[in-house]
Coordinates of C-alpha atoms in Angstrom, one line a residue:
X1 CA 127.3 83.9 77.4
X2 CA 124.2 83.0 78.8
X3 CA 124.6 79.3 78.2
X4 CA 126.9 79.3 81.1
X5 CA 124.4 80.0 83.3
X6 CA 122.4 77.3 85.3
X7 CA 118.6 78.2 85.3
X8 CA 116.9 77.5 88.7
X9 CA 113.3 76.9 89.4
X10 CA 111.9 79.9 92.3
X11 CA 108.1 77.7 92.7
X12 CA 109.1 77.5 96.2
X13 CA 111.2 80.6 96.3
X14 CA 107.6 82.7 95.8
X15 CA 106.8 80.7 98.9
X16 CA 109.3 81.5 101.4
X17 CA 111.3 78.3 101.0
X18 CA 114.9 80.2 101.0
X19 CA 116.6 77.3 102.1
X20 CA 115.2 74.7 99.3
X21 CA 117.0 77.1 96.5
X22 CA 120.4 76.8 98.4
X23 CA 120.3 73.7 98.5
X24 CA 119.2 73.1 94.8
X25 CA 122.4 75.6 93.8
X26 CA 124.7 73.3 96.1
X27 CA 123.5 70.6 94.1
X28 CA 124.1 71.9 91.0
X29 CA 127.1 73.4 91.8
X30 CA 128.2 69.9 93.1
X31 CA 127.2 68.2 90.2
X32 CA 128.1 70.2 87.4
X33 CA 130.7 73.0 88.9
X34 CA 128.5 75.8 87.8
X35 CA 128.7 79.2 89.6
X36 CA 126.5 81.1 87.2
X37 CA 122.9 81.0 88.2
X38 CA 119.5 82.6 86.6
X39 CA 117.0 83.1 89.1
X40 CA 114.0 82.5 86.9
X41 CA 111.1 84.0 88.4
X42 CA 109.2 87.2 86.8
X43 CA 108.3 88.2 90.7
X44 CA 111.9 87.2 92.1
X45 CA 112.2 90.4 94.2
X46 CA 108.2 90.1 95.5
X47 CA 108.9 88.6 98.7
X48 CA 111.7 90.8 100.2
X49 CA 112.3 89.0 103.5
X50 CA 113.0 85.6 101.5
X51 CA 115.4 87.6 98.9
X52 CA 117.4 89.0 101.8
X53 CA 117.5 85.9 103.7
X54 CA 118.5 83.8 100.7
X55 CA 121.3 86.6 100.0
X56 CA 122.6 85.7 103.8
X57 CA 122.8 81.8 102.9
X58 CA 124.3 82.1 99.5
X59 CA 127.1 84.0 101.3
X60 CA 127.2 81.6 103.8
X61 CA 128.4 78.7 101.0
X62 CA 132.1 77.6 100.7
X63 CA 132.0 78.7 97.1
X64 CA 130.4 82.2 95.4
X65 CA 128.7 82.6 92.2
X66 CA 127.1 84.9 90.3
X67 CA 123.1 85.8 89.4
X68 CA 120.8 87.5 87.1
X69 CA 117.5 87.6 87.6
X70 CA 114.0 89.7 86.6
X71 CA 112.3 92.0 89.1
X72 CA 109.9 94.7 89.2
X73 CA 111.1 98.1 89.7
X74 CA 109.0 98.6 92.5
X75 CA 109.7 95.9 94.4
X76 CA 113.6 97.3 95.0
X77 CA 115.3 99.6 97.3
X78 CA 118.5 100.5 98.7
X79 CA 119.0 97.8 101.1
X80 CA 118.1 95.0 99.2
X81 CA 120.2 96.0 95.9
X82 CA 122.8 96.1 98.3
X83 CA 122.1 92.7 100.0
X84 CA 121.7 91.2 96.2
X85 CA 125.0 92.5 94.9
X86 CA 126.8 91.4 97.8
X87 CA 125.7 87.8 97.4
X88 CA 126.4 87.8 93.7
X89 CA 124.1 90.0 91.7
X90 CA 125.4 90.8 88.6
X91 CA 122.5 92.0 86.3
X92 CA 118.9 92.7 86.4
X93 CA 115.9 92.9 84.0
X94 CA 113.5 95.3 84.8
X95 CA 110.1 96.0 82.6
X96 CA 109.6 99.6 82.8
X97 CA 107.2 99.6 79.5
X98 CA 106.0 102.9 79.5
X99 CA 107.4 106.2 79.9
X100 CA 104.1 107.9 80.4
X101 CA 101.9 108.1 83.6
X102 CA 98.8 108.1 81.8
X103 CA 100.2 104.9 80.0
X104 CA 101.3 103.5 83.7
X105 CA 97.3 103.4 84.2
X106 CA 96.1 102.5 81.2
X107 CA 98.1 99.4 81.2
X108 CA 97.6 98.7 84.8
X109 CA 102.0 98.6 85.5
X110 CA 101.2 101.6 88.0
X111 CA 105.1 102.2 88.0
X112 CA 106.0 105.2 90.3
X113 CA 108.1 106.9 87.5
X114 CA 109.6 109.8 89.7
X115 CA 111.5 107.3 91.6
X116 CA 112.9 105.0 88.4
X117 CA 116.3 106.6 87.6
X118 CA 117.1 107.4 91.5
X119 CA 116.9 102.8 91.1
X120 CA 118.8 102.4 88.2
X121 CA 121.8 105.0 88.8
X122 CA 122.2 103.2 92.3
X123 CA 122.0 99.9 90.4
X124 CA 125.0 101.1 88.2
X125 CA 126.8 102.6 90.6
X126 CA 126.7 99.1 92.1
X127 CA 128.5 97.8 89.4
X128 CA 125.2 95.8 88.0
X129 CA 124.3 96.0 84.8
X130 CA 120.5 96.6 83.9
X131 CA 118.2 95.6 81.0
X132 CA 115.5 97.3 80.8
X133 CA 112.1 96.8 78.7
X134 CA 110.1 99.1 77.0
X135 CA 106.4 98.5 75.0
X136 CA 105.4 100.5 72.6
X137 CA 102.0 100.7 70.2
X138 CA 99.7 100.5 72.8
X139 CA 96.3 101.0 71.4
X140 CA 95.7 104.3 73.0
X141 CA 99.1 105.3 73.0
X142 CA 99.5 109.1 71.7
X143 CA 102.2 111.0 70.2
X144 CA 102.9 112.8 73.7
X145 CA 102.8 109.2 75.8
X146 CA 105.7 108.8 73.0
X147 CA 107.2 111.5 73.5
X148 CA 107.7 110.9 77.5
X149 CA 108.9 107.3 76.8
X150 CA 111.2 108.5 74.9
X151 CA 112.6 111.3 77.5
X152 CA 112.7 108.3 79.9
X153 CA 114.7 106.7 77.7
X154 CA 117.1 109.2 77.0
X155 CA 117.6 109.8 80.5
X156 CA 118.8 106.1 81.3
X157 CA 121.0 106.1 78.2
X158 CA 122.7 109.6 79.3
X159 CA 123.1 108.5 82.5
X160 CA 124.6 105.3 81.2
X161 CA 122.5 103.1 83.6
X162 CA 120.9 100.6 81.5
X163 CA 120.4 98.4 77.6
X164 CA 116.9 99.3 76.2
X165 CA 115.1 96.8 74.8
X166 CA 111.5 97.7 72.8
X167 CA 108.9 95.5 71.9
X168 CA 105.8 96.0 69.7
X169 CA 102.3 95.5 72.1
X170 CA 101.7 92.0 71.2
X171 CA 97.8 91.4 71.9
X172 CA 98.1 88.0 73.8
X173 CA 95.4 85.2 74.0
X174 CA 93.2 85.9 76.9
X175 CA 94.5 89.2 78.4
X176 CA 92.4 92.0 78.7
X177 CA 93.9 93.5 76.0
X178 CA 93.4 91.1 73.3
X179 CA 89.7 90.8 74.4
X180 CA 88.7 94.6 74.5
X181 CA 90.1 94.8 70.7
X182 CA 89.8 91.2 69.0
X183 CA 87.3 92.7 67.1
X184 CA 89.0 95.1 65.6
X185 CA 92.7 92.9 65.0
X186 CA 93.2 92.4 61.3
X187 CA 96.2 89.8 59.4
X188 CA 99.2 91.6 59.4
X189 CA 102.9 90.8 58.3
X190 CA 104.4 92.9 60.9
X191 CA 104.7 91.1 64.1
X192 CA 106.0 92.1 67.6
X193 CA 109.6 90.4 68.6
X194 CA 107.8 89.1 71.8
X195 CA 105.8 86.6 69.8
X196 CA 108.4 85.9 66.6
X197 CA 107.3 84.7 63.0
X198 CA 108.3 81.3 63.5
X199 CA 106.7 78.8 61.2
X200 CA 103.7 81.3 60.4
X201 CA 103.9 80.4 56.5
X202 CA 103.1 76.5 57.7
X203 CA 100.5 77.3 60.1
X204 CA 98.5 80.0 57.7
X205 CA 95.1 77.9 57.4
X206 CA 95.1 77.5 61.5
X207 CA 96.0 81.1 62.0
X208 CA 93.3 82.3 59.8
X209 CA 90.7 79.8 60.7
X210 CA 91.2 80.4 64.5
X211 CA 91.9 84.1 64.9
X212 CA 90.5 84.3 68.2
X213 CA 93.3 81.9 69.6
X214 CA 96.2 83.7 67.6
X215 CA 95.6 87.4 68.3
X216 CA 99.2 88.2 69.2
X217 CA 100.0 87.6 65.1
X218 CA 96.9 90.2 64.5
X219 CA 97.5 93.8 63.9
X220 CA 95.4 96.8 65.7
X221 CA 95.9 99.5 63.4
X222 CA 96.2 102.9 65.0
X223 CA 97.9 106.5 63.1
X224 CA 100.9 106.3 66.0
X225 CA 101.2 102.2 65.8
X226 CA 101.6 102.6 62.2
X227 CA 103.9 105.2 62.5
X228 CA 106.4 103.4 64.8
X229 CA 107.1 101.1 61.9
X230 CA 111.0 101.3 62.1
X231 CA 110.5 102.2 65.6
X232 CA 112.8 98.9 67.1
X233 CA 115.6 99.7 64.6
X234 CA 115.4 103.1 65.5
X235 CA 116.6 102.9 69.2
X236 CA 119.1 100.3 68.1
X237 CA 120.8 102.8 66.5
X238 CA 120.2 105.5 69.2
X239 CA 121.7 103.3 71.6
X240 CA 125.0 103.1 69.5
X241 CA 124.9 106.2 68.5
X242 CA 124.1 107.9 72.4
X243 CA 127.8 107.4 73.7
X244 CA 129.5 109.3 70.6
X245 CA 127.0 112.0 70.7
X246 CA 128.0 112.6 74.9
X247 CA 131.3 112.6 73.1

């Protein structure tokens, strides 16, 4: 349950400051008994020195805990999974979005795909347990970009090394993305699960007045976008379905 988990702020972990997040986990831990933590921090693997050396002081503390935490895929190897899990590492979310070189490019991730399942076996073979993240609809997306994201896909769920989770190419405020199309976004009902539908129907009149500062409930309408309708719901099911099928 991830209420049972104590979030903790990584500002200064970006930084170098290992010893400023052991200490902020002794406090908490002191105050409130927790020994689940969440490392919060989208670039929490980015300085690898810090990572290892905070590994060495959590291991160091009279009492152990366990971690999650978000990392890019390229910013792991070998060494420091292994230094992670041994100070506590439990699971790991990892945005892959993309199955596609082209697509790696496009959307400036620039994920070395060749080396992605060689990661995530050794992850599970750790014993950690991986989310991984997936975007599809991408404005130039094409059926074959598909079709390798897919085949990525399939590959972690045969080799049982990772939960896919998929979310529709949300066009946020400001990004590069939303400014090469905002001319061409249009209303639409369907929106992606990053962004939600929460209190749309209240804040209709804003939403339509001020499109410019809401394109992430705006639709881009391309033949493949449109096709991936049920798309979501689609590897939901795979994903239950993938274990009988090995079977």
């Amino acid at each position: 349950n991830i209420s049972k988990y104590f979030g903790v702020s990584l500002d200064a972990f970006i930084l170098g400051n290992d010893n400023r997040i052991v200490e902020e986990i002794k406090r908490i831990h002191n105050s409130f008994g927790c020994t689940r933590f969440v490392f919060s921090h989208d670039m929490f693997t980015f300085n690898r020195k810090t990572v290892i050396e905070t590994c060495k002081l959590i291991l160091e503390l009279d009492f152990s805990i366990k971690w999650i935490c978000s990392a890019r895929l390229d910013c792991l190897d070998h060494e420091l999974i292994d230094y992670m899990v041994e100070a506590g590492m439990i699971n790991i979310f990892v945005g892959i979005e993309t199955g596609s070189k082209r697509m790696q490019k496009l959307v400036h991730k620039n994920l070395k795909l060749d080396n992605i399942m060689d990661t995530l076996i050794y992850l599970r073979d750790k014993g950690v347990s991986v989310d991984t993240s997936f975007v599809y609809g991408f404005p130039e997306e094409t059926r074959e970009d598909l079709s390798q994201t897919l085949a990525l896909m399939a590959d972690i769920m045969n080799n049982r090394c990772g939960i896919i989770n998929t979310h529709l190419c949300a066009f946020l405020p400001k990004t590069e993305l939303s400014e090469r199309y905002q001319a061409d976004l249009t209303p639409t009902e369907k929106y992606s699960n990053f962004t939600g539908d929460f209190a749309l129907e209240e804040c209709g009149d804003i939403i339509s007045n001020y499109p410019m500062l809401f394109p992430q409930l705006m639709e881009y309408k391309t033949e493949v976008r449109t096709s991936l309708k049920h798309f979501a719901l689609f590897i939901r099911v795979w994903m239950q379905l993938a274990p009988i099928y090995q079977c």
